[in-house]
Amino acid sequence: MKSYSLRSPAKINLYLEIVGDRPDGFHELATVFQSIDLADLVHVRSGMQGVIQVECAAEGVPNDASNLAYRAAALMSERFPEAFAKFGGVAIEIEKRIPVAAGLAGGSGNGAAVLVGLDLAWGLGLTQGELQELAAELGSDVPFCVGGGTALATGRGEVLDPLAGVDQVWLVLAKYRSLGVSTPWAYQTYRAQFGAEYARTPEAQAARHTAAKSGPLVRSLQALAAGDRAGLSALRPLLRNDLERVVLPAHPQIAQLRDLLDRLAPLGAMMSGSGPSVFALAESASQAQEIQAAARSALPDPDLEFWVTQFSAAGIRPVNQSV
Ligand code: C5P
């Protein structure tokens, strides 16, 4: 079997509106995903003795069946048992660069990378749509991770409307190393506190989806994608993440970091997904570096980590292959 190494980029949410409840217990969302250049490297090769193995040295990443990369390989082995038997198992190695449990879909991206890697290695020739259907069985963010770029998502996050790719936008990412937020906790707390605001009927939910799709953020992103740099300064008041309403009051450290970055960044700052990572947008690499330096000196805490990166159009991409 060929061995594949794939880049598995992180994402941020530029918009995350919780629209309502779903019969499956998840939340109906309208969200804008954006891939960024910060990426893990996932190596997929034939394993020993017909088993699935996952190896990742990073702290907090399970090397067992709970890892989304493992679950992706298990799903592929169930769906394509002949290929699994023929190639003799799957060995996965993850080089982690994306902070773990950060609201950046690092684990989801690793799952998507294994789907894409095994499709290539096993010569299955799956379409992007087929890969995304498999991805939806693994988690809400996984289908987006397959193709990456810029997309508006509805449903649990798995119904994707791709948008024209936005580039030349930089960001400073910041995260307290020791701080974690449980995604189920964030959604459950949101339901308990703000459930009264939910759109109750399918029609009311559809109306909120339509409003987000034709809303000012999507229009500004499209203007930006078309080369109108003025669209950049329009983004600031349009960034929205409903989960901030529960995560920030429960974690004053994240709220302080978010407020600091929002003051320092002319284009604004926000928490990504269910947190705890916070991003600040910047119009140039040098502006991003300046924001990072100013934030570091305002909050000189060794537990606080920063990255400077940029928007990316890339989803899962093989970077090399060996026979
Ligand atoms: O799909 P994923 O495994 O990423 O979701 C993690 C948790 O986040 C779910 O178990 C659920 O509690 C919550 N969630 C939700 N609605 C979504 C996505 C996630 O309630 N659309």
GROMACS .gro file of N, CA and C and ligand atoms in nm, residues 22 25-29 71 108 138-141 155-157 183-185 187-188 191, ligand 1:
model
   84
   22ARG      N    1  -3.262   2.044   1.755
   22ARG     CA    2  -3.288   1.944   1.651
   22ARG      C    3  -3.342   1.818   1.718
   25GLY      N    4  -3.099   1.592   1.906
   25GLY     CA    5  -3.032   1.638   2.028
   25GLY      C    6  -2.921   1.737   2.002
   26PHE      N    7  -2.880   1.752   1.875
   26PHE     CA    8  -2.780   1.853   1.840
   26PHE      C    9  -2.850   1.987   1.822
   27HIS      N   10  -2.771   2.088   1.786
   27HIS     CA   11  -2.829   2.219   1.758
   27HIS      C   12  -2.825   2.250   1.610
   28GLU      N   13  -2.931   2.315   1.566
   28GLU     CA   14  -2.935   2.364   1.429
   28GLU      C   15  -2.851   2.492   1.426
   29LEU      N   16  -2.757   2.500   1.333
   29LEU     CA   17  -2.665   2.614   1.328
   29LEU      C   18  -2.672   2.688   1.196
   71ARG      N   19  -1.145   0.658   1.458
   71ARG     CA   20  -1.285   0.633   1.419
   71ARG      C   21  -1.303   0.643   1.268
  108SER      N   22  -1.119   1.698   1.427
  108SER     CA   23  -1.208   1.676   1.312
  108SER      C   24  -1.127   1.671   1.184
  138LEU      N   25  -1.881   1.113   1.149
  138LEU     CA   26  -1.777   1.126   1.251
  138LEU      C   27  -1.796   1.249   1.340
  139GLY      N   28  -1.854   1.355   1.287
  139GLY     CA   29  -1.872   1.476   1.367
  139GLY      C   30  -1.920   1.591   1.281
  140SER      N   31  -1.973   1.692   1.348
  140SER     CA   32  -2.038   1.802   1.277
  140SER      C   33  -1.942   1.884   1.190
  141ASP      N   34  -1.816   1.898   1.234
  141ASP     CA   35  -1.720   1.983   1.162
  141ASP      C   36  -1.640   1.906   1.057
  155GLY      N   37  -2.759   2.301   0.925
  155GLY     CA   38  -2.776   2.170   0.987
  155GLY      C   39  -2.696   2.165   1.115
  156ARG      N   40  -2.630   2.052   1.142
  156ARG     CA   41  -2.541   2.044   1.258
  156ARG      C   42  -2.409   2.115   1.231
  157GLY      N   43  -2.392   2.158   1.105
  157GLY     CA   44  -2.265   2.214   1.059
  157GLY      C   45  -2.217   2.136   0.938
  183THR      N   46  -1.729   2.106   2.466
  183THR     CA   47  -1.828   2.150   2.366
  183THR      C   48  -1.970   2.111   2.408
  184PRO      N   49  -1.995   1.985   2.451
  184PRO     CA   50  -2.131   1.953   2.495
  184PRO      C   51  -2.178   2.043   2.609
  185TRP      N   52  -2.086   2.074   2.704
  185TRP     CA   53  -2.124   2.165   2.813
  185TRP      C   54  -2.168   2.300   2.757
  187TYR      N   55  -2.291   2.384   2.463
  187TYR     CA   56  -2.421   2.381   2.396
  187TYR      C   57  -2.535   2.359   2.496
  188GLN      N   58  -2.512   2.269   2.592
  188GLN     CA   59  -2.618   2.243   2.692
  188GLN      C   60  -2.647   2.367   2.776
  191ARG      N   61  -2.844   2.608   2.575
  191ARG     CA   62  -2.987   2.569   2.568
  191ARG      C   63  -3.059   2.608   2.697
  324C5P     O1   64  -2.040   1.680   1.628
  324C5P     P1   65  -1.942   1.699   1.737
  324C5P     O2   66  -1.888   1.569   1.790
  324C5P     O3   67  -1.834   1.795   1.704
  324C5P     O4   68  -2.023   1.766   1.855
  324C5P     C1   69  -1.978   1.768   1.987
  324C5P     C2   70  -2.092   1.807   2.079
  324C5P     O5   71  -2.130   1.942   2.058
  324C5P     C3   72  -2.220   1.728   2.058
  324C5P     O6   73  -2.221   1.612   2.135
  324C5P     C4   74  -2.327   1.825   2.103
  324C5P     O7   75  -2.337   1.823   2.243
  324C5P     C5   76  -2.271   1.959   2.065
  324C5P     N1   77  -2.319   2.008   1.934
  324C5P     C6   78  -2.450   2.051   1.921
  324C5P     N2   79  -2.493   2.096   1.799
  324C5P     C7   80  -2.410   2.100   1.692
  324C5P     C8   81  -2.277   2.059   1.704
  324C5P     C9   82  -2.234   2.012   1.827
  324C5P     O8   83  -2.528   2.049   2.017
  324C5P     N3   84  -2.457   2.147   1.577
   0.00000   0.00000   0.00000
